[in-house]
mmCIF file of C-alpha atoms in Angstrom:
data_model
loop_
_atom_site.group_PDB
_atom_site.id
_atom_site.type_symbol
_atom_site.label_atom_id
_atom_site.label_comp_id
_atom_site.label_asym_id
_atom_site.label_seq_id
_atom_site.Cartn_x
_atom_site.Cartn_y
_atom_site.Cartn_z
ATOM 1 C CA UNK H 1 -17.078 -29.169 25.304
ATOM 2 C CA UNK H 2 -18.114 -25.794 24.453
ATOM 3 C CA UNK H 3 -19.476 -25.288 20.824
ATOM 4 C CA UNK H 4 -17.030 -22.472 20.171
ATOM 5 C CA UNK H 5 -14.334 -24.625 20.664
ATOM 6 C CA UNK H 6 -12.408 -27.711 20.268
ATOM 7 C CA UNK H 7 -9.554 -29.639 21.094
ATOM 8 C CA UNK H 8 -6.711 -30.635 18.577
ATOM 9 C CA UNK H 9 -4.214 -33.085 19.742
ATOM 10 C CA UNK H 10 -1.092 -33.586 17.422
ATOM 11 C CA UNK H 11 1.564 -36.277 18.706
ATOM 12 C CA UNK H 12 2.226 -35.341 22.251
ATOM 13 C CA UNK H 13 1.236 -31.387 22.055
ATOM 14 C CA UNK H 14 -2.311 -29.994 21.555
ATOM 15 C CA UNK H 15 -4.000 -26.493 21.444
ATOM 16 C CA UNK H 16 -7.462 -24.733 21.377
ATOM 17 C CA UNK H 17 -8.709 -24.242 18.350
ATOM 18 C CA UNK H 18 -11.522 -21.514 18.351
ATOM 19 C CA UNK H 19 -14.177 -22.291 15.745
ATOM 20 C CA UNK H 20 -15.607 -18.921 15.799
ATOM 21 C CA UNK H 21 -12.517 -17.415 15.219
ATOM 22 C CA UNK H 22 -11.947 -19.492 12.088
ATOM 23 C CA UNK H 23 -15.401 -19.065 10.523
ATOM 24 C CA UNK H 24 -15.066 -15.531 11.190
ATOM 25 C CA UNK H 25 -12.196 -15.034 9.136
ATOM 26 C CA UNK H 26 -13.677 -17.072 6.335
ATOM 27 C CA UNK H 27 -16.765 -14.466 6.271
ATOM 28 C CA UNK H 28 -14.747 -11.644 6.672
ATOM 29 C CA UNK H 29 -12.376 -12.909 3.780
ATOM 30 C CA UNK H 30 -15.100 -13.435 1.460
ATOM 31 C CA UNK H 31 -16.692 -10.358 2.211
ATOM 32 C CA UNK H 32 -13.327 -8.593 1.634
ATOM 33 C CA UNK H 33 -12.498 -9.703 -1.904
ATOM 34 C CA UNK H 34 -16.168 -8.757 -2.868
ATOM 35 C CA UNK H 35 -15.620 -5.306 -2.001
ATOM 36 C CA UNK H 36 -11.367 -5.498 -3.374
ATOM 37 C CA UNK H 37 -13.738 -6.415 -6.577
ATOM 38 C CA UNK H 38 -15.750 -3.743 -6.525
ATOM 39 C CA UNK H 39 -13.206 -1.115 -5.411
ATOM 40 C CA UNK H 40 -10.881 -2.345 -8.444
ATOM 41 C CA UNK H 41 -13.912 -1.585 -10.439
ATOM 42 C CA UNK H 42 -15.511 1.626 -9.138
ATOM 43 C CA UNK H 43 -12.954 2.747 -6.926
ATOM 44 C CA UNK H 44 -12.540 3.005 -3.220
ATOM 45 C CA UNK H 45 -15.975 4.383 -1.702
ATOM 46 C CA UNK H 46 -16.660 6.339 -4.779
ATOM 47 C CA UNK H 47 -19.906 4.897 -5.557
ATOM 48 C CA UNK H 48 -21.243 5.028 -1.448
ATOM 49 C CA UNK H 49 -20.269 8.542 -1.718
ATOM 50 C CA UNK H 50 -22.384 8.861 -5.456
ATOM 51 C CA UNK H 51 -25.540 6.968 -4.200
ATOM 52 C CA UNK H 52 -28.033 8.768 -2.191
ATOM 53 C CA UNK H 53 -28.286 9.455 1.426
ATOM 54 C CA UNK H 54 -31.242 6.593 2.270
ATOM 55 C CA UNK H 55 -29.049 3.576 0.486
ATOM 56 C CA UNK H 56 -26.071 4.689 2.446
ATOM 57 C CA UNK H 57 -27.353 4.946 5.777
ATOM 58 C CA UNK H 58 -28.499 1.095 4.955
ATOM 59 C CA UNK H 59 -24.839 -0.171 4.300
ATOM 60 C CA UNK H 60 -23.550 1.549 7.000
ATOM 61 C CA UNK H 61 -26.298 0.048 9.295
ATOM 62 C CA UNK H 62 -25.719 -3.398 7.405
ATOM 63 C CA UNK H 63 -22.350 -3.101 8.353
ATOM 64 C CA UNK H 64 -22.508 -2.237 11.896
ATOM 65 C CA UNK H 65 -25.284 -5.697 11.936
ATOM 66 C CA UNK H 66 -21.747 -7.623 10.746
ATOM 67 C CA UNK H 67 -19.623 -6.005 13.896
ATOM 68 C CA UNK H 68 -22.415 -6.134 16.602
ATOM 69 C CA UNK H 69 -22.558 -10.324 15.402
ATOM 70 C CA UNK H 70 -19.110 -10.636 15.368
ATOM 71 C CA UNK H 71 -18.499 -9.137 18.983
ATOM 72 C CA UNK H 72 -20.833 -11.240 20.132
ATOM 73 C CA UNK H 73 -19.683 -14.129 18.827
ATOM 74 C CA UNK H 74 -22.665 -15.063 16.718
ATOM 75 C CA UNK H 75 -22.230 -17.027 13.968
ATOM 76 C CA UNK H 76 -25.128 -16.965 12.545
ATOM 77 C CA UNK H 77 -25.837 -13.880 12.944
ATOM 78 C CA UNK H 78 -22.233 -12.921 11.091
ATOM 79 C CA UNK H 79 -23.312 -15.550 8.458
ATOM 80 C CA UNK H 80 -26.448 -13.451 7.729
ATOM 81 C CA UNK H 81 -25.196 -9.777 8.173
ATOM 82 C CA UNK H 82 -22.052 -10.586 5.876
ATOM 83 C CA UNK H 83 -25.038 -12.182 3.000
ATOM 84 C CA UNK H 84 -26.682 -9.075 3.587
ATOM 85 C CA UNK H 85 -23.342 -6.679 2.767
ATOM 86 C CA UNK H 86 -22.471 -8.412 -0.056
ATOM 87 C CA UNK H 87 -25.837 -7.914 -1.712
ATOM 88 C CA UNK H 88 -25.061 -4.517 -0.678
ATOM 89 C CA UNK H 89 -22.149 -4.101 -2.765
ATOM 90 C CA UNK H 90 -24.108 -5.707 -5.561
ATOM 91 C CA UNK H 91 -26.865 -2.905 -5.225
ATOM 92 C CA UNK H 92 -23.923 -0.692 -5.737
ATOM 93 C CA UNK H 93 -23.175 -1.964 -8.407
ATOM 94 C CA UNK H 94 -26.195 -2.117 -10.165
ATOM 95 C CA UNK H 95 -26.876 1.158 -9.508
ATOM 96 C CA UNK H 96 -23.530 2.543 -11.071
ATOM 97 C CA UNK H 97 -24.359 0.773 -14.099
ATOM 98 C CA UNK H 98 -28.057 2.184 -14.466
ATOM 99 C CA UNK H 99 -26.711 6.192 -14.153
ATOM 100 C CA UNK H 100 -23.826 5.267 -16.639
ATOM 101 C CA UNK H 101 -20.529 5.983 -14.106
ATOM 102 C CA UNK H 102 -17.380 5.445 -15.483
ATOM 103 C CA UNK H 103 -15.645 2.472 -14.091
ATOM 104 C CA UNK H 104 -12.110 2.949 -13.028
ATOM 105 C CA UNK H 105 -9.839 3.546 -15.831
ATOM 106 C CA UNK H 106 -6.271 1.481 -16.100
ATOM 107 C CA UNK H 107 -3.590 3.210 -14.158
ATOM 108 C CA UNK H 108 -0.185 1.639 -14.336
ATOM 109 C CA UNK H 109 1.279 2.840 -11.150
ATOM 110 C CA UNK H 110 3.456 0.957 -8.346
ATOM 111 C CA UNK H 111 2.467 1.309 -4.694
ATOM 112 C CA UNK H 112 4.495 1.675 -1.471
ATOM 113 C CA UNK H 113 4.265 1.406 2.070
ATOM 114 C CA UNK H 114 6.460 3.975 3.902
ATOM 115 C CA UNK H 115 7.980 3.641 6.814
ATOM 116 C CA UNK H 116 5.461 5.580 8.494
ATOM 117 C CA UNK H 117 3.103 3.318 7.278
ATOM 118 C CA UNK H 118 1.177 5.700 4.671
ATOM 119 C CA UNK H 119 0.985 4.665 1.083
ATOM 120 C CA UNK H 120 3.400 5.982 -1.664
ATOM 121 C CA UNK H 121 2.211 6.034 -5.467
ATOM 122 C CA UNK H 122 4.186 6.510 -8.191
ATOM 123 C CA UNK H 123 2.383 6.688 -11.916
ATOM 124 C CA UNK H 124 3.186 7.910 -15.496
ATOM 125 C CA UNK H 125 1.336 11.020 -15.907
ATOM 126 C CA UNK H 126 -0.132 14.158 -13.983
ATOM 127 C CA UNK H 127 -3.639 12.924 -15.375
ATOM 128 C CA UNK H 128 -2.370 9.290 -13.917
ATOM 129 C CA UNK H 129 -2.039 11.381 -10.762
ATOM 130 C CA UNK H 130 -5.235 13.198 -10.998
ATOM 131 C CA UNK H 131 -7.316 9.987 -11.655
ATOM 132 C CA UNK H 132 -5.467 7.926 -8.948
ATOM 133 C CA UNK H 133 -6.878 10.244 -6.574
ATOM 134 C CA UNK H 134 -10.578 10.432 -7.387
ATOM 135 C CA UNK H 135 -10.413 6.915 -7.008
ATOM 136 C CA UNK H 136 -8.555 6.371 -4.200
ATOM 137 C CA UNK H 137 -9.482 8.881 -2.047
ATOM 138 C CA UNK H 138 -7.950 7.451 0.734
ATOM 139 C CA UNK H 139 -4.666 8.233 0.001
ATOM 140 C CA UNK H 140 -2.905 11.303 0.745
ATOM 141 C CA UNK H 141 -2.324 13.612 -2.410
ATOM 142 C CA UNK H 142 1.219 14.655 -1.131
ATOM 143 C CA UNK H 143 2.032 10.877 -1.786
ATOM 144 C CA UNK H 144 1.294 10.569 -5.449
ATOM 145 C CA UNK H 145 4.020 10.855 -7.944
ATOM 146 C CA UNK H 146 4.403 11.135 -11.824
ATOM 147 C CA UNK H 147 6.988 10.499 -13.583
ATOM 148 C CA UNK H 148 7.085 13.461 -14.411
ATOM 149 C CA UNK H 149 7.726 15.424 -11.621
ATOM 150 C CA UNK H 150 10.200 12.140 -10.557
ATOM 151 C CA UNK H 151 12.162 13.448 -13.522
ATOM 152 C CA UNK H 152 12.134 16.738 -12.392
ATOM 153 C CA UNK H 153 13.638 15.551 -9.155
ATOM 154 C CA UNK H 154 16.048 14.101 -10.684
ATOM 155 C CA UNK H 155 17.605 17.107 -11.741
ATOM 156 C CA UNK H 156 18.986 18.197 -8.927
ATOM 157 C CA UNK H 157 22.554 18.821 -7.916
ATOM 158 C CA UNK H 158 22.852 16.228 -4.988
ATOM 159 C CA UNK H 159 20.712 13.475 -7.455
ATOM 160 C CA UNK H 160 22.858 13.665 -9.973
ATOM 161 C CA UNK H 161 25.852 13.183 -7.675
ATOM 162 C CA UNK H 162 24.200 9.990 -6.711
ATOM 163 C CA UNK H 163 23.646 9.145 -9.961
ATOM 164 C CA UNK H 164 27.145 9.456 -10.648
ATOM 165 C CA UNK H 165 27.823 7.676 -7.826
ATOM 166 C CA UNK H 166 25.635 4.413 -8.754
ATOM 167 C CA UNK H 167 27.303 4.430 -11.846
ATOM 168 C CA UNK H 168 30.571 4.140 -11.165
ATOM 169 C CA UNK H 169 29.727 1.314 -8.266
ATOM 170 C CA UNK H 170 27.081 -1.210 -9.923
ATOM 171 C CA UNK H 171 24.514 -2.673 -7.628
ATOM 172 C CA UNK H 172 25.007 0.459 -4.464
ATOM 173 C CA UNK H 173 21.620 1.745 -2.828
ATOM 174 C CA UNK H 174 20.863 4.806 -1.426
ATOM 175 C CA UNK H 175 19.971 4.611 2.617
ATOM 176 C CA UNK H 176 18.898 6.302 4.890
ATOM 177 C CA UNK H 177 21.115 7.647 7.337
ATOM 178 C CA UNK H 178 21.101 9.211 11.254
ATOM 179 C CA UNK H 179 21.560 12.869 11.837
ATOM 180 C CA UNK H 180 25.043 13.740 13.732
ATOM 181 C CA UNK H 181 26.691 10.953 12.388
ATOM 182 C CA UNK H 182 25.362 8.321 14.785
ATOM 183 C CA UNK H 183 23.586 4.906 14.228
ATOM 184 C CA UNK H 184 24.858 5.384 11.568
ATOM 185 C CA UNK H 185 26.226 8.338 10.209
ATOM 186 C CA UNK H 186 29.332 7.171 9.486
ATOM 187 C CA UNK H 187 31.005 8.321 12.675
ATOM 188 C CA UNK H 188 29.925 5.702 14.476
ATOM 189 C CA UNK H 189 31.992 3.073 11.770
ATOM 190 C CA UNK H 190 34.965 1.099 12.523
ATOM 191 C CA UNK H 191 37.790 2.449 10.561
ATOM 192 C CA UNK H 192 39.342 1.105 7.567
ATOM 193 C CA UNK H 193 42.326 0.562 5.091
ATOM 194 C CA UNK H 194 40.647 3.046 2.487
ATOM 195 C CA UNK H 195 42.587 6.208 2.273
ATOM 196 C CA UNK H 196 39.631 9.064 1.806
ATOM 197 C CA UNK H 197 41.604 11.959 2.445
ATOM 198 C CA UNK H 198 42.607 13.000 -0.702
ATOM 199 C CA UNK H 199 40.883 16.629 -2.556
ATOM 200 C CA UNK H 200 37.285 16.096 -2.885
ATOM 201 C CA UNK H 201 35.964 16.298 -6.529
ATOM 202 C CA UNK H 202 32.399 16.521 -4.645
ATOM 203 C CA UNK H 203 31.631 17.484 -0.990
ATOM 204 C CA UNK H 204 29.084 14.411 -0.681
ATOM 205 C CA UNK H 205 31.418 11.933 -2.750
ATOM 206 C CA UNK H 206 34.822 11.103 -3.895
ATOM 207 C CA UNK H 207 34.655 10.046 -7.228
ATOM 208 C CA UNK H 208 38.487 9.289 -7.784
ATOM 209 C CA UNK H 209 38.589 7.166 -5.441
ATOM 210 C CA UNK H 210 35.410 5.796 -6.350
ATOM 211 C CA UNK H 211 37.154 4.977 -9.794
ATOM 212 C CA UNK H 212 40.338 3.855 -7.586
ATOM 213 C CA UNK H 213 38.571 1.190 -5.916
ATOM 214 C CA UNK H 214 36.384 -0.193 -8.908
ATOM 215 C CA UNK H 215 37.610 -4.374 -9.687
ATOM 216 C CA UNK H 216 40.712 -4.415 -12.012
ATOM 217 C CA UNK H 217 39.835 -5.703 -15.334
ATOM 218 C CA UNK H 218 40.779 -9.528 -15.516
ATOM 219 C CA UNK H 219 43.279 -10.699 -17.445
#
């Protein structure tokens, strides 16, 4: 039987197991939370991009030594190259302690991953915002939010309509909805027993018959 692999046989089913595969992972998981450590310390590549030219050329090389192993399936190799690029990020370390950097302040802020897959932030302040990006340069700037400006938002017309609108019906979400009234825009709906065709307080929402269709109070 090949080294890379074994056989597991459970009850009357089995499957390949790939040992490479699995000690792979473990390397590449350890070597992950070391630098999730680090970033939650320093930042995300702020202090590669603080250190000079000669040390970053050798963790970018140590880290192409990890890949090269792990296409060609070499354990040890892997085993080695990963040692190596986590006494990388300690040198990085190190190093931002002996020229003083400031570590990553605390940012309360509340992360979100769009449909589009790119990364919403929301935090308290504009300085929130300003710091958020210095250390996470990764992110796109059109994407972080203070409160601040949030609030801002709020004050518009169609917000506060919603706002209204949450209020009078405890527990409703906004959605998203399709363009033309398909799938679904409403159009494409089954009709129903509630009556809608009364004056409109608000083109986007009838409010009185918002209140009309709120649970009697029980007796």
């Amino acid at each position: 039987m090949a080294a890379a692999q074994m056989a597991v046989v459970a009850k009357e089913s089995s499957f390949m197991l790939d040992e490479f595969k699995v000690k792979a992972e473990s390397l590449v998981a350890r070597l992950d939370r070391v630098k999730q450590e680090h970033d939650a310390r320093w930042g995300t590549k702020r202090i590669e991009m603080l250190v000079d030219a000669n040390l970053r050329l050798k963790l970018t090389q140590q880290l192409e030594r990890v890949f090269s192993a792990q296409q060609d399936r070499d354990i040890e190799r892997m085993e080695k190259a990963i040692a190596g690029m986590i006494k990388g990020y300690a040198v990085l370390d190190a190093w931002a302690l002996d020229n003083n950097i400031e570590e990553k302040p605390e940012i309360n802020a509340v992360e979100w991953v769009m449909q589009d897959k790119s990364i919403m932030v929301v935090v308290q302040t504009h300085n929130d915002a300003l710091y958020y990006q210095q250390f996470r340069p990764e992110l796109s700037n059109r994407h972080i939010w203070s409160m601040e400006e949030l609030e801002l938002l709020l004050e518009s017309d169609v917000i506060k309509d919603i706002m209204k609108a949450k209020a009078l019906l405890p527990g409703t979400r906004m959605t998203r909805i399709a363009a033309g009234g398909g799938v679904t825009g409403f159009d494409d709906l089954p009709d129903c027993d509630i009556d809608l065709s009364g004056e409109l307080i608000n083109p986007l929402f009838n409010f009185q018959h918002a209140k009309m269709l709120k649970a009697p109070t029980s007796r």
